[in-house]
């Protein structure tokens, strides 16, 4: 049985400085694919560096996280456009909107603008997108449904309303689950409402869950818990998640 961590910040210095050893450890836990998300240009370049060294395990993403969208520059946009053409770039993310952590309303239009740039880049290069939407689920839905998205999308750590979740499901979204679902009613609803063929698994490392370090070694346990919830065998779930991930990446 092998596992997928579709959303992890391996370019974060917490992991990056000892990535060679960590990948050996994670291999012991049968982690087959690591979806390396980026929060800025430096992360994006680091992801490509790691993927060049470990092409069979690292699935490299590039992007600008909504928390830093206000720092986005036109020079960056040009570099991102160039990077997105590379076949080594497998998806665009972590991109999106955040109105929960980012309270400054003057930054919200910039987030939308940056998201819009990345949607264009994703469409032009046929790369799937990995989305963050905390506190801005409805705004994200509005953009996705009107923007003619031509590629697959995954909402990571969804914790919005059921109403918007159902709309995002109707758009054909994938949804990645992390260990927070055990404690969050809203995140758990994703398991109740989303078809198992649209589910993915993630650690969002190095984010911590109730003091526990988020990292791919949590994924086998996470799969067990999800399988319990869905009342299926953990090994069947692992197979389904792997198929889902391959489908998500293909456009
Ligand atoms: Zn993340």
PDB file of C-alpha atoms and ligand atoms in Angstrom:
ATOM      1  CA  UNK A   1       0.000   0.000   0.000  1.00  0.00           C
ATOM      2  CA  UNK A   2       1.362   3.442  -0.908  1.00  0.00           C
ATOM      3  CA  UNK A   3       0.206   6.919   0.025  1.00  0.00           C
ATOM      4  CA  UNK A   4      -0.143  10.401  -1.402  1.00  0.00           C
ATOM      5  CA  UNK A   5       0.595  13.703   0.297  1.00  0.00           C
ATOM      6  CA  UNK A   6      -0.808  16.129  -2.252  1.00  0.00           C
ATOM      7  CA  UNK A   7      -0.163  19.319  -0.292  1.00  0.00           C
ATOM      8  CA  UNK A   8       3.012  19.868   1.676  1.00  0.00           C
ATOM      9  CA  UNK A   9       5.468  22.746   1.950  1.00  0.00           C
ATOM     10  CA  UNK A  10       8.757  20.905   1.393  1.00  0.00           C
ATOM     11  CA  UNK A  11      10.374  24.188   0.327  1.00  0.00           C
ATOM     12  CA  UNK A  12       9.705  25.623   3.790  1.00  0.00           C
ATOM     13  CA  UNK A  13      13.071  25.875   5.568  1.00  0.00           C
ATOM     14  CA  UNK A  14      11.770  23.511   8.263  1.00  0.00           C
ATOM     15  CA  UNK A  15      11.889  20.683   5.697  1.00  0.00           C
ATOM     16  CA  UNK A  16      14.132  22.055   2.977  1.00  0.00           C
ATOM     17  CA  UNK A  17      17.390  22.125   4.932  1.00  0.00           C
ATOM     18  CA  UNK A  18      17.205  18.374   5.642  1.00  0.00           C
ATOM     19  CA  UNK A  19      15.086  17.186   2.755  1.00  0.00           C
ATOM     20  CA  UNK A  20      17.406  14.329   1.717  1.00  0.00           C
ATOM     21  CA  UNK A  21      17.101  12.641   5.102  1.00  0.00           C
ATOM     22  CA  UNK A  22      13.408  13.341   5.345  1.00  0.00           C
ATOM     23  CA  UNK A  23      12.686  11.730   1.994  1.00  0.00           C
ATOM     24  CA  UNK A  24      14.444   8.600   3.213  1.00  0.00           C
ATOM     25  CA  UNK A  25      12.234   8.602   6.323  1.00  0.00           C
ATOM     26  CA  UNK A  26       9.071   9.226   4.344  1.00  0.00           C
ATOM     27  CA  UNK A  27       9.973   6.390   2.038  1.00  0.00           C
ATOM     28  CA  UNK A  28       9.757   4.073   5.066  1.00  0.00           C
ATOM     29  CA  UNK A  29       6.122   5.127   5.393  1.00  0.00           C
ATOM     30  CA  UNK A  30       5.429   4.206   1.759  1.00  0.00           C
ATOM     31  CA  UNK A  31       4.766   7.752   0.649  1.00  0.00           C
ATOM     32  CA  UNK A  32       4.707   7.472  -3.130  1.00  0.00           C
ATOM     33  CA  UNK A  33       4.051  11.060  -4.183  1.00  0.00           C
ATOM     34  CA  UNK A  34       4.747  14.366  -2.476  1.00  0.00           C
ATOM     35  CA  UNK A  35       2.797  17.315  -3.914  1.00  0.00           C
ATOM     36  CA  UNK A  36       5.161  20.213  -3.224  1.00  0.00           C
ATOM     37  CA  UNK A  37       3.172  23.440  -2.932  1.00  0.00           C
ATOM     38  CA  UNK A  38       4.799  26.869  -3.095  1.00  0.00           C
ATOM     39  CA  UNK A  39       3.898  30.075  -1.282  1.00  0.00           C
ATOM     40  CA  UNK A  40       6.183  32.393  -3.285  1.00  0.00           C
ATOM     41  CA  UNK A  41       8.732  32.479  -6.103  1.00  0.00           C
ATOM     42  CA  UNK A  42      11.609  31.267  -3.940  1.00  0.00           C
ATOM     43  CA  UNK A  43       9.578  28.239  -2.805  1.00  0.00           C
ATOM     44  CA  UNK A  44       8.604  27.570  -6.410  1.00  0.00           C
ATOM     45  CA  UNK A  45      12.238  27.491  -7.497  1.00  0.00           C
ATOM     46  CA  UNK A  46      13.152  25.292  -4.526  1.00  0.00           C
ATOM     47  CA  UNK A  47      10.388  22.852  -5.424  1.00  0.00           C
ATOM     48  CA  UNK A  48      11.851  22.516  -8.909  1.00  0.00           C
ATOM     49  CA  UNK A  49      15.292  22.004  -7.406  1.00  0.00           C
ATOM     50  CA  UNK A  50      14.036  19.182  -5.168  1.00  0.00           C
ATOM     51  CA  UNK A  51      12.004  17.667  -8.012  1.00  0.00           C
ATOM     52  CA  UNK A  52      15.081  17.637 -10.252  1.00  0.00           C
ATOM     53  CA  UNK A  53      16.835  15.552  -7.614  1.00  0.00           C
ATOM     54  CA  UNK A  54      13.873  13.288  -6.798  1.00  0.00           C
ATOM     55  CA  UNK A  55      11.725  13.254  -9.942  1.00  0.00           C
ATOM     56  CA  UNK A  56       9.932  10.016  -9.143  1.00  0.00           C
ATOM     57  CA  UNK A  57       8.498  11.224  -5.827  1.00  0.00           C
ATOM     58  CA  UNK A  58       8.274  15.035  -5.902  1.00  0.00           C
ATOM     59  CA  UNK A  59       5.358  16.534  -7.816  1.00  0.00           C
ATOM     60  CA  UNK A  60       6.399  20.172  -8.108  1.00  0.00           C
ATOM     61  CA  UNK A  61       4.024  23.106  -7.826  1.00  0.00           C
ATOM     62  CA  UNK A  62       4.635  26.820  -8.296  1.00  0.00           C
ATOM     63  CA  UNK A  63       2.589  29.776  -7.101  1.00  0.00           C
ATOM     64  CA  UNK A  64       1.973  32.639  -4.723  1.00  0.00           C
ATOM     65  CA  UNK A  65      -0.069  32.062  -1.563  1.00  0.00           C
ATOM     66  CA  UNK A  66      -2.896  34.563  -0.924  1.00  0.00           C
ATOM     67  CA  UNK A  67      -1.241  35.667   2.343  1.00  0.00           C
ATOM     68  CA  UNK A  68       1.558  37.236   0.295  1.00  0.00           C
ATOM     69  CA  UNK A  69      -0.505  38.296  -2.717  1.00  0.00           C
ATOM     70  CA  UNK A  70      -0.032  41.995  -1.856  1.00  0.00           C
ATOM     71  CA  UNK A  71       3.716  41.553  -2.423  1.00  0.00           C
ATOM     72  CA  UNK A  72       3.253  40.153  -5.920  1.00  0.00           C
ATOM     73  CA  UNK A  73       5.115  42.010  -8.692  1.00  0.00           C
ATOM     74  CA  UNK A  74       4.929  42.110 -12.466  1.00  0.00           C
ATOM     75  CA  UNK A  75       8.527  40.838 -12.679  1.00  0.00           C
ATOM     76  CA  UNK A  76       7.413  37.813 -10.707  1.00  0.00           C
ATOM     77  CA  UNK A  77       4.499  37.280 -13.050  1.00  0.00           C
ATOM     78  CA  UNK A  78       6.881  37.126 -16.014  1.00  0.00           C
ATOM     79  CA  UNK A  79       9.080  34.577 -14.217  1.00  0.00           C
ATOM     80  CA  UNK A  80       6.073  32.473 -13.203  1.00  0.00           C
ATOM     81  CA  UNK A  81       4.805  32.498 -16.800  1.00  0.00           C
ATOM     82  CA  UNK A  82       8.164  31.126 -17.930  1.00  0.00           C
ATOM     83  CA  UNK A  83       8.337  28.497 -15.189  1.00  0.00           C
ATOM     84  CA  UNK A  84       4.817  27.249 -15.872  1.00  0.00           C
ATOM     85  CA  UNK A  85       5.876  26.131 -19.349  1.00  0.00           C
ATOM     86  CA  UNK A  86       8.325  23.606 -17.911  1.00  0.00           C
ATOM     87  CA  UNK A  87       7.066  20.022 -17.957  1.00  0.00           C
ATOM     88  CA  UNK A  88       8.595  19.604 -14.470  1.00  0.00           C
ATOM     89  CA  UNK A  89       5.930  21.975 -13.130  1.00  0.00           C
ATOM     90  CA  UNK A  90       3.003  19.661 -12.500  1.00  0.00           C
ATOM     91  CA  UNK A  91       0.505  22.023 -10.900  1.00  0.00           C
ATOM     92  CA  UNK A  92      -0.064  25.635  -9.836  1.00  0.00           C
ATOM     93  CA  UNK A  93      -0.436  26.239  -6.103  1.00  0.00           C
ATOM     94  CA  UNK A  94      -0.847  27.168  -3.394  1.00  0.00           C
ATOM     95  CA  UNK A  95      -2.975  29.961  -4.768  1.00  0.00           C
ATOM     96  CA  UNK A  96      -6.356  31.331  -3.784  1.00  0.00           C
ATOM     97  CA  UNK A  97      -8.116  33.721  -1.439  1.00  0.00           C
ATOM     98  CA  UNK A  98      -8.152  34.249   2.326  1.00  0.00           C
ATOM     99  CA  UNK A  99     -10.520  36.611   4.118  1.00  0.00           C
ATOM    100  CA  UNK A 100     -10.173  34.906   7.484  1.00  0.00           C
ATOM    101  CA  UNK A 101      -6.476  35.358   8.246  1.00  0.00           C
ATOM    102  CA  UNK A 102      -6.107  38.460   6.079  1.00  0.00           C
ATOM    103  CA  UNK A 103      -8.433  40.985   7.678  1.00  0.00           C
ATOM    104  CA  UNK A 104      -7.165  43.986   5.687  1.00  0.00           C
ATOM    105  CA  UNK A 105      -9.957  44.470   3.170  1.00  0.00           C
ATOM    106  CA  UNK A 106      -7.708  46.510   0.870  1.00  0.00           C
ATOM    107  CA  UNK A 107      -5.724  43.325   0.200  1.00  0.00           C
ATOM    108  CA  UNK A 108      -8.699  41.289  -0.984  1.00  0.00           C
ATOM    109  CA  UNK A 109      -8.893  42.727  -4.517  1.00  0.00           C
ATOM    110  CA  UNK A 110      -5.139  42.067  -4.930  1.00  0.00           C
ATOM    111  CA  UNK A 111      -5.659  38.434  -3.903  1.00  0.00           C
ATOM    112  CA  UNK A 112      -8.330  38.124  -6.576  1.00  0.00           C
ATOM    113  CA  UNK A 113      -6.091  39.731  -9.175  1.00  0.00           C
ATOM    114  CA  UNK A 114      -3.192  37.383  -8.380  1.00  0.00           C
ATOM    115  CA  UNK A 115      -5.509  34.371  -8.407  1.00  0.00           C
ATOM    116  CA  UNK A 116      -6.765  35.497 -11.780  1.00  0.00           C
ATOM    117  CA  UNK A 117      -3.195  35.688 -13.165  1.00  0.00           C
ATOM    118  CA  UNK A 118      -2.512  32.157 -11.992  1.00  0.00           C
ATOM    119  CA  UNK A 119      -5.761  30.794 -13.412  1.00  0.00           C
ATOM    120  CA  UNK A 120      -4.720  32.196 -16.794  1.00  0.00           C
ATOM    121  CA  UNK A 121      -1.277  30.603 -16.444  1.00  0.00           C
ATOM    122  CA  UNK A 122      -2.866  27.276 -15.439  1.00  0.00           C
ATOM    123  CA  UNK A 123      -5.305  27.333 -18.371  1.00  0.00           C
ATOM    124  CA  UNK A 124      -2.585  28.230 -20.874  1.00  0.00           C
ATOM    125  CA  UNK A 125      -0.285  25.471 -19.701  1.00  0.00           C
ATOM    126  CA  UNK A 126      -2.907  22.845 -18.829  1.00  0.00           C
ATOM    127  CA  UNK A 127      -1.764  22.594 -15.218  1.00  0.00           C
ATOM    128  CA  UNK A 128      -4.115  21.731 -12.376  1.00  0.00           C
ATOM    129  CA  UNK A 129      -4.496  24.175  -9.516  1.00  0.00           C
ATOM    130  CA  UNK A 130      -4.251  23.732  -5.735  1.00  0.00           C
ATOM    131  CA  UNK A 131      -6.439  26.185  -3.869  1.00  0.00           C
ATOM    132  CA  UNK A 132      -6.603  27.844  -0.468  1.00  0.00           C
ATOM    133  CA  UNK A 133      -9.950  29.509   0.297  1.00  0.00           C
ATOM    134  CA  UNK A 134     -10.223  30.157   4.054  1.00  0.00           C
ATOM    135  CA  UNK A 135     -13.081  32.516   4.777  1.00  0.00           C
ATOM    136  CA  UNK A 136     -13.483  33.239   1.062  1.00  0.00           C
ATOM    137  CA  UNK A 137     -15.187  30.076  -0.143  1.00  0.00           C
ATOM    138  CA  UNK A 138     -18.060  31.857  -1.809  1.00  0.00           C
ATOM    139  CA  UNK A 139     -15.778  34.404  -3.512  1.00  0.00           C
ATOM    140  CA  UNK A 140     -13.618  31.555  -4.768  1.00  0.00           C
ATOM    141  CA  UNK A 141     -16.662  29.755  -6.131  1.00  0.00           C
ATOM    142  CA  UNK A 142     -17.766  32.915  -7.948  1.00  0.00           C
ATOM    143  CA  UNK A 143     -14.372  33.228  -9.612  1.00  0.00           C
ATOM    144  CA  UNK A 144     -14.104  29.552 -10.579  1.00  0.00           C
ATOM    145  CA  UNK A 145     -17.616  29.414 -11.972  1.00  0.00           C
ATOM    146  CA  UNK A 146     -17.328  32.557 -14.072  1.00  0.00           C
ATOM    147  CA  UNK A 147     -13.688  32.376 -15.085  1.00  0.00           C
ATOM    148  CA  UNK A 148     -13.840  29.454 -17.516  1.00  0.00           C
ATOM    149  CA  UNK A 149     -11.425  27.235 -15.670  1.00  0.00           C
ATOM    150  CA  UNK A 150     -10.205  24.575 -18.098  1.00  0.00           C
ATOM    151  CA  UNK A 151      -8.137  22.517 -15.673  1.00  0.00           C
ATOM    152  CA  UNK A 152      -8.738  20.399 -12.587  1.00  0.00           C
ATOM    153  CA  UNK A 153      -8.809  22.102  -9.226  1.00  0.00           C
ATOM    154  CA  UNK A 154      -8.362  20.923  -5.665  1.00  0.00           C
ATOM    155  CA  UNK A 155      -9.663  22.780  -2.623  1.00  0.00           C
ATOM    156  CA  UNK A 156      -7.271  22.065   0.198  1.00  0.00           C
ATOM    157  CA  UNK A 157      -8.509  21.964   3.832  1.00  0.00           C
ATOM    158  CA  UNK A 158     -12.047  23.059   2.962  1.00  0.00           C
ATOM    159  CA  UNK A 159     -13.823  24.457   6.023  1.00  0.00           C
ATOM    160  CA  UNK A 160     -16.607  26.579   4.574  1.00  0.00           C
ATOM    161  CA  UNK A 161     -20.358  26.092   4.383  1.00  0.00           C
ATOM    162  CA  UNK A 162     -22.124  23.016   3.005  1.00  0.00           C
ATOM    163  CA  UNK A 163     -23.908  25.211   0.490  1.00  0.00           C
ATOM    164  CA  UNK A 164     -20.703  26.362  -1.213  1.00  0.00           C
ATOM    165  CA  UNK A 165     -19.128  22.938  -0.823  1.00  0.00           C
ATOM    166  CA  UNK A 166     -21.985  21.448  -2.864  1.00  0.00           C
ATOM    167  CA  UNK A 167     -21.471  24.092  -5.550  1.00  0.00           C
ATOM    168  CA  UNK A 168     -17.739  23.377  -5.721  1.00  0.00           C
ATOM    169  CA  UNK A 169     -18.533  19.656  -5.973  1.00  0.00           C
ATOM    170  CA  UNK A 170     -20.823  20.412  -8.915  1.00  0.00           C
ATOM    171  CA  UNK A 171     -17.910  22.186 -10.607  1.00  0.00           C
ATOM    172  CA  UNK A 172     -16.015  18.884 -10.406  1.00  0.00           C
ATOM    173  CA  UNK A 173     -13.504  19.844  -7.726  1.00  0.00           C
ATOM    174  CA  UNK A 174     -11.144  17.573  -5.861  1.00  0.00           C
ATOM    175  CA  UNK A 175     -10.845  18.047  -2.098  1.00  0.00           C
ATOM    176  CA  UNK A 176      -7.839  17.201   0.033  1.00  0.00           C
ATOM    177  CA  UNK A 177      -8.320  16.035   3.592  1.00  0.00           C
ATOM    178  CA  UNK A 178      -5.826  16.453   6.411  1.00  0.00           C
ATOM    179  CA  UNK A 179      -5.804  15.230  10.032  1.00  0.00           C
ATOM    180  CA  UNK A 180      -7.773  18.288  11.104  1.00  0.00           C
ATOM    181  CA  UNK A 181     -10.942  16.514   9.897  1.00  0.00           C
ATOM    182  CA  UNK A 182     -10.895  14.514  13.130  1.00  0.00           C
ATOM    183  CA  UNK A 183     -11.621  17.671  15.105  1.00  0.00           C
ATOM    184  CA  UNK A 184     -13.312  19.994  12.649  1.00  0.00           C
ATOM    185  CA  UNK A 185     -16.973  19.445  11.871  1.00  0.00           C
ATOM    186  CA  UNK A 186     -16.760  21.552   8.734  1.00  0.00           C
ATOM    187  CA  UNK A 187     -13.703  19.766   7.389  1.00  0.00           C
ATOM    188  CA  UNK A 188     -15.371  16.421   8.174  1.00  0.00           C
ATOM    189  CA  UNK A 189     -18.359  17.416   6.044  1.00  0.00           C
ATOM    190  CA  UNK A 190     -16.116  17.079   3.002  1.00  0.00           C
ATOM    191  CA  UNK A 191     -16.064  13.336   3.655  1.00  0.00           C
ATOM    192  CA  UNK A 192     -19.840  13.247   4.006  1.00  0.00           C
ATOM    193  CA  UNK A 193     -20.547  15.147   0.803  1.00  0.00           C
ATOM    194  CA  UNK A 194     -17.709  14.567  -1.661  1.00  0.00           C
ATOM    195  CA  UNK A 195     -17.611  11.423  -3.786  1.00  0.00           C
ATOM    196  CA  UNK A 196     -14.662   9.250  -2.747  1.00  0.00           C
ATOM    197  CA  UNK A 197     -13.329   9.521  -6.300  1.00  0.00           C
ATOM    198  CA  UNK A 198     -12.730  13.230  -5.735  1.00  0.00           C
ATOM    199  CA  UNK A 199     -10.849  12.935  -2.447  1.00  0.00           C
ATOM    200  CA  UNK A 200      -7.128  13.439  -1.882  1.00  0.00           C
ATOM    201  CA  UNK A 201      -4.935  13.296   1.226  1.00  0.00           C
ATOM    202  CA  UNK A 202      -2.531  15.925   2.524  1.00  0.00           C
ATOM    203  CA  UNK A 203      -0.418  16.814   5.544  1.00  0.00           C
ATOM    204  CA  UNK A 204      -0.007  20.557   4.829  1.00  0.00           C
ATOM    205  CA  UNK A 205       3.293  20.142   6.698  1.00  0.00           C
ATOM    206  CA  UNK A 206       4.951  21.812   8.471  1.00  0.00           C
ATOM    207  CA  UNK A 207       1.598  23.113   9.807  1.00  0.00           C
ATOM    208  CA  UNK A 208       0.900  21.489  13.189  1.00  0.00           C
ATOM    209  CA  UNK A 209      -2.314  19.702  14.177  1.00  0.00           C
ATOM    210  CA  UNK A 210      -3.025  20.060  17.912  1.00  0.00           C
ATOM    211  CA  UNK A 211       0.700  20.240  18.595  1.00  0.00           C
ATOM    212  CA  UNK A 212       1.517  17.338  16.289  1.00  0.00           C
ATOM    213  CA  UNK A 213       3.922  18.066  13.451  1.00  0.00           C
ATOM    214  CA  UNK A 214       2.258  17.901  10.038  1.00  0.00           C
ATOM    215  CA  UNK A 215       4.345  15.720   7.736  1.00  0.00           C
ATOM    216  CA  UNK A 216       3.775  12.851   5.297  1.00  0.00           C
ATOM    217  CA  UNK A 217       4.301  10.305   8.072  1.00  0.00           C
ATOM    218  CA  UNK A 218       0.770  11.191   9.249  1.00  0.00           C
ATOM    219  CA  UNK A 219      -0.762  10.030   5.964  1.00  0.00           C
ATOM    220  CA  UNK A 220      -1.025   6.274   6.715  1.00  0.00           C
ATOM    221  CA  UNK A 221      -2.881   7.100   9.951  1.00  0.00           C
ATOM    222  CA  UNK A 222      -4.981   9.689   8.132  1.00  0.00           C
ATOM    223  CA  UNK A 223      -5.964   7.093   5.501  1.00  0.00           C
ATOM    224  CA  UNK A 224      -6.965   4.673   8.218  1.00  0.00           C
ATOM    225  CA  UNK A 225      -9.215   7.268   9.843  1.00  0.00           C
ATOM    226  CA  UNK A 226     -10.778   8.336   6.540  1.00  0.00           C
ATOM    227  CA  UNK A 227     -11.391   4.696   5.599  1.00  0.00           C
ATOM    228  CA  UNK A 228     -13.131   4.153   8.951  1.00  0.00           C
ATOM    229  CA  UNK A 229     -15.341   7.147   8.291  1.00  0.00           C
ATOM    230  CA  UNK A 230     -16.192   5.950   4.765  1.00  0.00           C
ATOM    231  CA  UNK A 231     -16.525   2.346   5.960  1.00  0.00           C
ATOM    232  CA  UNK A 232     -14.120   0.954   3.371  1.00  0.00           C
ATOM    233  CA  UNK A 233     -10.837  -0.952   3.680  1.00  0.00           C
ATOM    234  CA  UNK A 234      -7.775   1.310   4.132  1.00  0.00           C
ATOM    235  CA  UNK A 235      -5.948  -0.414   1.262  1.00  0.00           C
ATOM    236  CA  UNK A 236      -8.904   0.197  -1.058  1.00  0.00           C
ATOM    237  CA  UNK A 237      -8.909   3.824  -0.043  1.00  0.00           C
ATOM    238  CA  UNK A 238      -5.168   4.125  -0.714  1.00  0.00           C
ATOM    239  CA  UNK A 239      -5.704   2.772  -4.237  1.00  0.00           C
ATOM    240  CA  UNK A 240      -8.607   5.144  -4.859  1.00  0.00           C
ATOM    241  CA  UNK A 241      -6.631   8.162  -3.610  1.00  0.00           C
ATOM    242  CA  UNK A 242      -3.724   7.300  -5.866  1.00  0.00           C
ATOM    243  CA  UNK A 243      -6.017   7.017  -8.900  1.00  0.00           C
ATOM    244  CA  UNK A 244      -7.680  10.289  -7.930  1.00  0.00           C
ATOM    245  CA  UNK A 245      -4.332  12.030  -7.723  1.00  0.00           C
ATOM    246  CA  UNK A 246      -3.317  10.855 -11.172  1.00  0.00           C
ATOM    247  CA  UNK A 247      -6.645  12.037 -12.542  1.00  0.00           C
ATOM    248  CA  UNK A 248      -6.326  15.393 -10.766  1.00  0.00           C
ATOM    249  CA  UNK A 249      -2.916  16.052 -12.343  1.00  0.00           C
ATOM    250  CA  UNK A 250      -4.054  15.192 -15.854  1.00  0.00           C
ATOM    251  CA  UNK A 251      -5.803  17.811 -18.008  1.00  0.00           C
TER     252      UNK A 251
HETATM  253 ZN1  LIG B   1      -0.565  24.906   2.599  1.00  0.00          ZN
END
